[in-house]
Short mmCIF file of C-alpha atoms in Angstrom, two decimals:
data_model
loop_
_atom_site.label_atom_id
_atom_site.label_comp_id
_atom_site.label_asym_id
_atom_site.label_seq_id
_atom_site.Cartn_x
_atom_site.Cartn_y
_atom_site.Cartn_z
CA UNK A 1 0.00 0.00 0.00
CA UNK A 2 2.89 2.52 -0.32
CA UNK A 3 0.94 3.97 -3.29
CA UNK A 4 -1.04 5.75 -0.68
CA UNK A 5 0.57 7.86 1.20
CA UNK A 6 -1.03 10.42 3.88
CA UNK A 7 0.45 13.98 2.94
CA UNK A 8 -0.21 17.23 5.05
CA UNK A 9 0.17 19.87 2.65
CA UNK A 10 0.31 23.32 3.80
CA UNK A 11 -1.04 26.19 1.02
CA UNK A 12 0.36 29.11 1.45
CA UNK A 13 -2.24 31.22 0.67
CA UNK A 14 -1.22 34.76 1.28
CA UNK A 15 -3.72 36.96 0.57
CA UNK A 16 -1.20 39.87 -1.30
CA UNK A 17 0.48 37.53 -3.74
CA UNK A 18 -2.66 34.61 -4.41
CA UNK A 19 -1.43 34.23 -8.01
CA UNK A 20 1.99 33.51 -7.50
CA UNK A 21 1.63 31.29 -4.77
CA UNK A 22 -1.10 29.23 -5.86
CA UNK A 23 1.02 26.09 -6.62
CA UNK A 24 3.19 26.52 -3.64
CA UNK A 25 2.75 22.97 -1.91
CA UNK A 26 5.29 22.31 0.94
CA UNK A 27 5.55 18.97 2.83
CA UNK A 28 5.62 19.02 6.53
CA UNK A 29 6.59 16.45 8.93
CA UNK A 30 4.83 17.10 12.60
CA UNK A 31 5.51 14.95 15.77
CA UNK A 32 3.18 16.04 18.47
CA UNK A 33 3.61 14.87 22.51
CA UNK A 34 0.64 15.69 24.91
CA UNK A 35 1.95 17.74 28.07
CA UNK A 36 -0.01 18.91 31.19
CA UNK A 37 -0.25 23.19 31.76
CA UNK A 38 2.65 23.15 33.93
CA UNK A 39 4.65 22.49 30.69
CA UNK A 40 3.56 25.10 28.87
CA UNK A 41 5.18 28.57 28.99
CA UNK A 42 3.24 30.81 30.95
CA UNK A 43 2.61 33.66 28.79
CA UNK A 44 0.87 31.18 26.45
CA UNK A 45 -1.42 29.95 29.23
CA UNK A 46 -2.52 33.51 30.13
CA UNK A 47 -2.98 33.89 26.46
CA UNK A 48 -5.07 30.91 25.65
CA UNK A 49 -7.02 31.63 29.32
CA UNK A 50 -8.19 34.37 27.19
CA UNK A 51 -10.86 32.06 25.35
CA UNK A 52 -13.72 32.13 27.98
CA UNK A 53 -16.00 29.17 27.84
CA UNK A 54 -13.76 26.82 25.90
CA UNK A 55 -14.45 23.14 25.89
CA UNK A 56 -11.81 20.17 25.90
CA UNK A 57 -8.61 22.15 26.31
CA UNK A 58 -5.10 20.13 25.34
CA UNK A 59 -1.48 20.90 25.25
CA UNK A 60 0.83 19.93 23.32
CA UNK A 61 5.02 19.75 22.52
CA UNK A 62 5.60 19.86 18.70
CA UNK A 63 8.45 19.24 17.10
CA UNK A 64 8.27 20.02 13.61
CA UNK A 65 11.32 19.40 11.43
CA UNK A 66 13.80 20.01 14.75
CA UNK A 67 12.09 23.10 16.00
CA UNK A 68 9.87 23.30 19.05
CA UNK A 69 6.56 24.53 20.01
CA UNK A 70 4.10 24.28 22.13
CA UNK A 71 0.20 24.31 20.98
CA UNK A 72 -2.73 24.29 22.50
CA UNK A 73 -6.18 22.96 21.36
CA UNK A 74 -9.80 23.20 22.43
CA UNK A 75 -13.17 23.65 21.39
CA UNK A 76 -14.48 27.64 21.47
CA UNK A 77 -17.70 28.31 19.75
CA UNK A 78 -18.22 25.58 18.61
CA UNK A 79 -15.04 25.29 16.54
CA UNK A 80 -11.66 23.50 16.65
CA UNK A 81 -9.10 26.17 17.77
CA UNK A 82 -5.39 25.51 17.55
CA UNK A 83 -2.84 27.94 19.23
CA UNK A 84 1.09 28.00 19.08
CA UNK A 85 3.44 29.67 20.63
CA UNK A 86 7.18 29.48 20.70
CA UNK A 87 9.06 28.36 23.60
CA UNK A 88 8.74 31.99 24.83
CA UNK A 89 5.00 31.47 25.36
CA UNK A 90 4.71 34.21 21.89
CA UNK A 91 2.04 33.47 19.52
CA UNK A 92 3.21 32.03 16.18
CA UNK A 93 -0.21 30.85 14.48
CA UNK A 94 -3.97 30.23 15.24
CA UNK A 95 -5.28 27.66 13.44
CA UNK A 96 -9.60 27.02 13.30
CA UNK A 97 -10.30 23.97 11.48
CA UNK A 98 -13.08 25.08 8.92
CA UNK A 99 -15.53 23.16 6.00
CA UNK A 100 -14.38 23.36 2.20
CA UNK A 101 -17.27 25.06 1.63
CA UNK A 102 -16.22 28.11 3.88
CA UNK A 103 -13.19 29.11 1.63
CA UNK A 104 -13.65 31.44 -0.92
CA UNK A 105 -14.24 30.31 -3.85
CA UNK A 106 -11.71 31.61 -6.07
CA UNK A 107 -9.42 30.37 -3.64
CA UNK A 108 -11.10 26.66 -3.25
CA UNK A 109 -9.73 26.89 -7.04
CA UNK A 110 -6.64 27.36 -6.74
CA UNK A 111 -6.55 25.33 -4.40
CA UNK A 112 -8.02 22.75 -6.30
CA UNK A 113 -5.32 23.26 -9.30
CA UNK A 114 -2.70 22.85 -7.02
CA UNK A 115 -4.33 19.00 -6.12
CA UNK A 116 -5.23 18.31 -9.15
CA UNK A 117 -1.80 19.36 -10.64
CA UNK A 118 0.14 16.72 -8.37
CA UNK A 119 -2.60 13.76 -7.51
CA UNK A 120 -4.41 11.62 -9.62
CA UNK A 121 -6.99 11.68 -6.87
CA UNK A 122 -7.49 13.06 -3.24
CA UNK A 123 -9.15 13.05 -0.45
CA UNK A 124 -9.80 15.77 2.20
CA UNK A 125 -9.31 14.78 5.65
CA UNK A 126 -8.87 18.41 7.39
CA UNK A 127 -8.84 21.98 6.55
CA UNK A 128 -7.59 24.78 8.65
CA UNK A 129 -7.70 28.36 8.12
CA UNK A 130 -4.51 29.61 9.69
CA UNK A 131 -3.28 33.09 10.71
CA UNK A 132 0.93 33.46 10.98
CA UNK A 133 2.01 35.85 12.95
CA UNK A 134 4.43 37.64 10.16
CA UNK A 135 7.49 37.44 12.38
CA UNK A 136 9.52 40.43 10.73
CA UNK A 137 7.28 42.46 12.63
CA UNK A 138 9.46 44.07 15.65
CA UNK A 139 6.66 44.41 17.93
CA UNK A 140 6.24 40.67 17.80
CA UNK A 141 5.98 40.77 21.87
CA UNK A 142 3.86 43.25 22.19
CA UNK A 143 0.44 41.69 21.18
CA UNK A 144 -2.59 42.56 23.49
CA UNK A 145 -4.71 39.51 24.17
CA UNK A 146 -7.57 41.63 24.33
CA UNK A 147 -7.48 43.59 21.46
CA UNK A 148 -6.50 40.02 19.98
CA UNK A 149 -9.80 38.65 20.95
CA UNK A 150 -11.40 42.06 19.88
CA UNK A 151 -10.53 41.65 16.43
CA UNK A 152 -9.88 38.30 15.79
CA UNK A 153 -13.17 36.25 14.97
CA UNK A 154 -12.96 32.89 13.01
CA UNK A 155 -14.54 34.36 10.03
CA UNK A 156 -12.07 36.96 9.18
CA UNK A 157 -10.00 36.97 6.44
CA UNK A 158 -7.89 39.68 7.32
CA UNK A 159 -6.07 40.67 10.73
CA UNK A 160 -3.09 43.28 11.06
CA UNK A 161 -0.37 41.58 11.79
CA UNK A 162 -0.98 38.09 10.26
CA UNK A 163 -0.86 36.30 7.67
CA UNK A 164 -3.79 34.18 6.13
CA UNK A 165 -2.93 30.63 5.13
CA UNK A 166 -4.91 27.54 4.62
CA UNK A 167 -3.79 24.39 5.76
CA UNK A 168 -5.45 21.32 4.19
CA UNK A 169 -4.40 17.58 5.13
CA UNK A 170 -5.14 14.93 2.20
CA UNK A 171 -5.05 11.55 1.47
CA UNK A 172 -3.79 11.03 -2.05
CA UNK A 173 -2.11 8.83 -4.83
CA UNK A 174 0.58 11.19 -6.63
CA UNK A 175 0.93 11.48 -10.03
CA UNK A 176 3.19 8.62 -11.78
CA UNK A 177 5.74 11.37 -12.93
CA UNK A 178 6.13 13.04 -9.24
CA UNK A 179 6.58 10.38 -7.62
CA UNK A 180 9.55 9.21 -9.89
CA UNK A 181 10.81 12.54 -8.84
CA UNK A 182 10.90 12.49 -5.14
CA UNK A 183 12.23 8.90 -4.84
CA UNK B 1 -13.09 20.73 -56.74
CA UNK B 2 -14.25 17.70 -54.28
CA UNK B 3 -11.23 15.47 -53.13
CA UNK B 4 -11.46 11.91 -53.31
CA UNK B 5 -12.02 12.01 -49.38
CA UNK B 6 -14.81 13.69 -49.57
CA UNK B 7 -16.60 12.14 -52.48
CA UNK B 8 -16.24 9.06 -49.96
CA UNK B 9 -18.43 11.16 -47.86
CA UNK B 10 -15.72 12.52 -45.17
CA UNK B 11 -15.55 16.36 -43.88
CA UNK B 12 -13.32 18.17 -41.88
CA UNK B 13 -14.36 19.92 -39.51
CA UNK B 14 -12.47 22.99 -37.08
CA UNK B 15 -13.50 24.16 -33.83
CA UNK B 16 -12.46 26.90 -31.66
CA UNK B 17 -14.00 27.23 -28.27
CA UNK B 18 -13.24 30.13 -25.33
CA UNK B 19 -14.76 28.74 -22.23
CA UNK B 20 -14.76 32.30 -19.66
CA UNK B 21 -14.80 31.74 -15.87
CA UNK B 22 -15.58 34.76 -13.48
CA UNK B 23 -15.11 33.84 -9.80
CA UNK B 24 -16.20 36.09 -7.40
CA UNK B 25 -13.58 36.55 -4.71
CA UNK B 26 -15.12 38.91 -2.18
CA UNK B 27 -13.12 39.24 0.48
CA UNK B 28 -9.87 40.34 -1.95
CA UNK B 29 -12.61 42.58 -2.83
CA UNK B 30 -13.23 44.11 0.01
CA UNK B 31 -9.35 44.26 1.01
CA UNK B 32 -9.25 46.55 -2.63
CA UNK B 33 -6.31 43.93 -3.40
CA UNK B 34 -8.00 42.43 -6.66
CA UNK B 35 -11.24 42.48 -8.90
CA UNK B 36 -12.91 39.27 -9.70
CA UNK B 37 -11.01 36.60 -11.05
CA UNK B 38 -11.31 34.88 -14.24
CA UNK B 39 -9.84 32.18 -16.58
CA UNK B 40 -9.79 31.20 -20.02
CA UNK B 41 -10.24 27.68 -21.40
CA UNK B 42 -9.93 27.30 -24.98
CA UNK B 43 -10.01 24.33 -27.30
CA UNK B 44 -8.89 24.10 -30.78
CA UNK B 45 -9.47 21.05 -32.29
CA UNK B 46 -9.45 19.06 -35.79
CA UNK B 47 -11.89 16.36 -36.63
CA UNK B 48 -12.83 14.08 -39.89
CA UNK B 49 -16.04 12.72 -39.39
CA UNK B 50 -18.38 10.79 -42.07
CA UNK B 51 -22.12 10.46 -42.15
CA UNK B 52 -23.30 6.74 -42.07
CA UNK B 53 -26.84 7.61 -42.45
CA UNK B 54 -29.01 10.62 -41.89
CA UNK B 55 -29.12 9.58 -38.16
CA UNK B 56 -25.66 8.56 -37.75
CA UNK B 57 -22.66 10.11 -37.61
CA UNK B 58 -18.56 8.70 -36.77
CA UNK B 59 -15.77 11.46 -36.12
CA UNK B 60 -12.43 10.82 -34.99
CA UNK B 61 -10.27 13.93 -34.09
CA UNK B 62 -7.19 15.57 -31.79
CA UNK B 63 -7.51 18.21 -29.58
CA UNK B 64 -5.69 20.81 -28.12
CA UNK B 65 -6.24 22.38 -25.18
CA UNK B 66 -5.03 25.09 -23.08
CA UNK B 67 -6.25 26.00 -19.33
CA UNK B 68 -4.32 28.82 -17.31
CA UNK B 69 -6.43 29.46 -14.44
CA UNK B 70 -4.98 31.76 -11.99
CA UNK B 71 -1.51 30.35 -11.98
CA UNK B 72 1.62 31.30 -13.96
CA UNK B 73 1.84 29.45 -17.20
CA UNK B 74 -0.41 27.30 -18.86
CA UNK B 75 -1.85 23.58 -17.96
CA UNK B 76 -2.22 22.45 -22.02
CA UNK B 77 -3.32 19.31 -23.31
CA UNK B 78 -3.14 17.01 -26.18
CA UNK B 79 -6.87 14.68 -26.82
CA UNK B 80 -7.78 12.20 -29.10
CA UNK B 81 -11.73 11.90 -29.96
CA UNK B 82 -14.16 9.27 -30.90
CA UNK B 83 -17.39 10.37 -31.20
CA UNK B 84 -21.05 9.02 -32.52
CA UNK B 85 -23.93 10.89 -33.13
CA UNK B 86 -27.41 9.99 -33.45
CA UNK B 87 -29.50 12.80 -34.65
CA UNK B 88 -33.44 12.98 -35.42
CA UNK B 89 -35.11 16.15 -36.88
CA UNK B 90 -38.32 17.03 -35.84
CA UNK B 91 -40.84 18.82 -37.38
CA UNK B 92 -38.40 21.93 -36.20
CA UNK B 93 -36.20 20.32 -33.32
CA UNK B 94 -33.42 18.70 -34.01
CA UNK B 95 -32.56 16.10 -31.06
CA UNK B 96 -29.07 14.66 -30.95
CA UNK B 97 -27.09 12.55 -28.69
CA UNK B 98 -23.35 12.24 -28.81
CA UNK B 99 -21.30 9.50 -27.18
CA UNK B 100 -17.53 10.90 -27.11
CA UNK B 101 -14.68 8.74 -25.64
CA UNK B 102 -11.76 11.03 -24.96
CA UNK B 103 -7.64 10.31 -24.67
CA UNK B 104 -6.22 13.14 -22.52
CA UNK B 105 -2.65 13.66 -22.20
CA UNK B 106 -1.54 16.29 -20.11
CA UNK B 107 2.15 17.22 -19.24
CA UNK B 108 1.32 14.90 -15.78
CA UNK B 109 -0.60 12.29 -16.77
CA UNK B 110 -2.88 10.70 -18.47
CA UNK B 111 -6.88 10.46 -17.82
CA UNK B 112 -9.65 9.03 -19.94
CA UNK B 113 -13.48 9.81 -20.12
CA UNK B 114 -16.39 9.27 -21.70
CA UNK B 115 -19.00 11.96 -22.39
CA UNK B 116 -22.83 11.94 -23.02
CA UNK B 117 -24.96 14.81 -24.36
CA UNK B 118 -28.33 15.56 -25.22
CA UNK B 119 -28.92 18.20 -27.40
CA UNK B 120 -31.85 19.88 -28.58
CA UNK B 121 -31.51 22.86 -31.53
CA UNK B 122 -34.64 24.76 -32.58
CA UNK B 123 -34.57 27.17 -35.51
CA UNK B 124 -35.19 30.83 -34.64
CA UNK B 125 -36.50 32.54 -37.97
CA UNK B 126 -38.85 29.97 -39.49
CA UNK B 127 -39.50 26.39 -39.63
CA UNK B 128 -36.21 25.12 -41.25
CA UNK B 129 -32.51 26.23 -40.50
CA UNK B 130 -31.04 28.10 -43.29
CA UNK B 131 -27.84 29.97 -44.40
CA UNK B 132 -27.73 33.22 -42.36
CA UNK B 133 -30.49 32.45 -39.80
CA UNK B 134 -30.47 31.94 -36.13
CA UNK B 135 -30.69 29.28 -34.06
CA UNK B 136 -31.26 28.31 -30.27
CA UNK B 137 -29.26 25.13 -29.17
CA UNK B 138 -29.88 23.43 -25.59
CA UNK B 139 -28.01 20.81 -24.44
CA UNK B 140 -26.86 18.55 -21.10
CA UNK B 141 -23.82 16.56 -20.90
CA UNK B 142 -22.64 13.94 -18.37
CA UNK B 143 -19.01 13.53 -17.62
CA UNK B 144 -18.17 10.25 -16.71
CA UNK B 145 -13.88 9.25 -15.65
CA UNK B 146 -13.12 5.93 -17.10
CA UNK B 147 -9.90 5.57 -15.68
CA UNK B 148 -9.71 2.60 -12.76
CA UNK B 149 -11.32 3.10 -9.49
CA UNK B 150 -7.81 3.57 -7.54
CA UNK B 151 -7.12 6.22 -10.39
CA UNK B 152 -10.10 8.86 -10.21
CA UNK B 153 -11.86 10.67 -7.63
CA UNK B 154 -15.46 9.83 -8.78
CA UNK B 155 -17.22 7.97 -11.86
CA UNK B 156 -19.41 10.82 -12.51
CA UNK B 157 -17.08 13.66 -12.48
CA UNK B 158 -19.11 16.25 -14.09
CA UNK B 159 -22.31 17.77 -15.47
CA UNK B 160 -22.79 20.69 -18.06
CA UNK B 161 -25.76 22.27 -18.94
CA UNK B 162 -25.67 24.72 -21.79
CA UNK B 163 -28.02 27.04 -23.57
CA UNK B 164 -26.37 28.94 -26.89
CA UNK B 165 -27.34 31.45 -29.57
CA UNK B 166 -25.76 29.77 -33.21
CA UNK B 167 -25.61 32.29 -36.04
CA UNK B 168 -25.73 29.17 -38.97
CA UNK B 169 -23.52 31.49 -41.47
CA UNK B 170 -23.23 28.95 -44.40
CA UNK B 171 -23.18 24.91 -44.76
CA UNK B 172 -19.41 26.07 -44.33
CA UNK B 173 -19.62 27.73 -41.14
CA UNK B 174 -21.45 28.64 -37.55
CA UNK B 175 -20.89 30.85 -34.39
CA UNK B 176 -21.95 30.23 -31.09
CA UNK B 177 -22.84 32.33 -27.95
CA UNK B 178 -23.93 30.44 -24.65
CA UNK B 179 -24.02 30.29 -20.97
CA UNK B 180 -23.15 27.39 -18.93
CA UNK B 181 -23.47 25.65 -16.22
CA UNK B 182 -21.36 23.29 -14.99
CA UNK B 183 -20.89 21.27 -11.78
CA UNK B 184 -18.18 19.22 -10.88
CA UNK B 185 -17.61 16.50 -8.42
CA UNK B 186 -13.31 17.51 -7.60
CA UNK B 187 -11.79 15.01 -5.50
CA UNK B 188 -13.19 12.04 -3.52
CA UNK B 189 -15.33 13.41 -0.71
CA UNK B 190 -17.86 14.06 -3.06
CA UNK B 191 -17.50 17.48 -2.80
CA UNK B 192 -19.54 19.33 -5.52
CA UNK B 193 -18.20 22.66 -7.26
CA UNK B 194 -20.27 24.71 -9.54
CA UNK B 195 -19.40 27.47 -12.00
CA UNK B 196 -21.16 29.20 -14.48
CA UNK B 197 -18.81 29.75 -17.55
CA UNK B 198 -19.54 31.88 -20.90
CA UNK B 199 -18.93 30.19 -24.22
CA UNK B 200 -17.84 31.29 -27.57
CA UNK B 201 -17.52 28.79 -30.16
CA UNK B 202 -16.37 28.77 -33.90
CA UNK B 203 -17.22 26.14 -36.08
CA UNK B 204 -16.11 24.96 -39.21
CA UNK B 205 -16.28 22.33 -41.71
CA UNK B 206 -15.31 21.37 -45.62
#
């Protein structure tokens, strides 16, 4: 069965340069250890306390590709929230998991293209709309959690000082010819 | 001067087609960062095709296509075509129904499909279609990927519903203008995308 291989693709979807990027698929590999709050830097705690009436919270230790994190999941409206910070306790990304459906359309397109240009067939098995905090930014430390929570709502598209990106995990065969190439 | 080729009863017929996308994209929009987005689909193709009978008809031609939507260069490909149609004229209608097996080659990979569509073509200035009149053609296709089961994402891929405005020029040649509507099942959650699409075609045959 090593036709089929699980993929997470990340699309980076930036909102300022959508036609350039739209066949930007990256391969990311993501190893993930549960860890109580004690574990988890404090000023991400605070941050993530922030979310009243959550349901189910987790945290987590990610390593992804050598460098650490720490995330956070739970449940706030009624959505899948995903939180990481760097070992500092700073935000990097919020993630929301979100239906197909939800993405704009010219952007489900793209999107689309980008599948359809490197898989003979595909499967969705997650999709997350994810804000990056754009880290070039010097006041990188000085985010307010309330003025966070002010602004931020899942169904933006936009927020100052981050980045929109979807993050879609498939199931998929790749195409005969690609997968000659990345043996 | 008739060829040999033809006095067997083959033509040749030509076909350009400009398939026009608009997508909305409103929250770009909103952000003043871009205007709608579009994409271009054309087809150019060559086929001979022979007339068995009034009703029947065989054509075998290549295709070339060319798809560049949204991203930086093109997405072309190369088709081979098989095609019967079985036509009946009405009073005024003319119903057909064309069975099309298709070859596509694309720069990654290969896919295969067969295609089914109903078509229905009423004359719009009198009771015959002549040289220089207008014409209304209707028509619904079904999409179906023929490749194996482990290979596609569905086995009904896609649907297109079309409704087009044919100047008939000459015996030699026809125009169309439609508006279409076409849904597609893209990958294997069943997911359903729809998009309504603009058509130009140019037709012609000798």
């Amino acid at each position: 069965m090593e036709k089929y291989i699980g993929f997470i693709l990340v699309l980076l979807l930036a909102s300022k340069v959508l036609a350039q990027e739209s066949n930007s698929i990256g391969i990311k590999k993501e190893i993930e250890k549960g860890i109580g709050a004690s574990d988890f830097p404090p000023a991400g705690l605070l941050f993530v306390d922030a979310f009243k009436n959550k349901k189910r919270l987790r945290f987590y230790e990610q390593n992804t590709s050598g460098e650490l994190a720490f995330e956070s999941k739970f449940i706030y409206e009624g959505r899948k929230f995903s939180i990481e910070f760097d070992t500092l306790g700073l935000l990097t990304n919020v993630e929301v998991e979100m239906k197909w459906e939800e993405i704009e359309k010219a952007t489900r397109r793209r999107i689309q293209n980008g599948f359809d240009q490197h898989f003979e067939r595909y499967k969705l098995i997650k999709i997350q709309k994810k804000w990056v905090h754009e880290e070039e930014e010097d006041d990188f430390d000085q985010y307010d959690i309330e003025e966070f929570l002010a602004e931020f709502s899942p169904d933006r598209n936009k927020l100052d000082d981050f980045e929109l990106a979807y993050e879609i995990e498939i199931s998929g065969k790749r195409l005969e010819s690609q997968r000659k190439n990345i043996r | 001067m008739r060829s040999k080729f033809q006095e067997k009863g083959w033509k040749v017929n030509g076909k350009i087609l400009d398939d026009l996308y608009f997508l909305q994209d409103i929250a770009n929009r909103s952000e003043g960062l871009q205007t709608d987005l579009s994409f271009d689909q054309f087809e150019y193709s060559l086929t001979t095709a022979k007339s068995i009978s009034p009703f029947l008809n065989l054509a075998f031609g290549y295709l070339y296509g060319d798809v560049s939507p949204f991203s930086e260069g093109s997405n072309n490909e190369h088709r081979l075509v098989q095609q019967i149609t079985i036509s009946q004229l009405f009073t005024r209608t003319r119903l057909s129904e064309q069975i099309r097996v298709e070859e596509r080659f694309f720069g990654r990979g290969y896919r295969t499909r067969l295609r089914i569509k109903f078509a229905l073509e009423v004359p719009l200035e009198g009771i015959k279609l002549d040289p220089g009149e207008w014409y209304l053609v209707s028509s619904n296709e079904t999409l179906l990927d023929l490749r194996p089961r482990m290979q596609r994402n569905a086995f009904y891929t896609e649907n297109r519903m079309q409704v087009s405005f044919g100047k008939f020029a000459s015996n030699r040649n026809k125009t169309e203008y439609g508006i279409g509507y076409h849904l597609a099942r893209i990958n294997q959650n069943g997911l359903v995308e729809n998009y309504i699409y603009f058509r130009t075609g140019f037709y012609i045959s000798r």
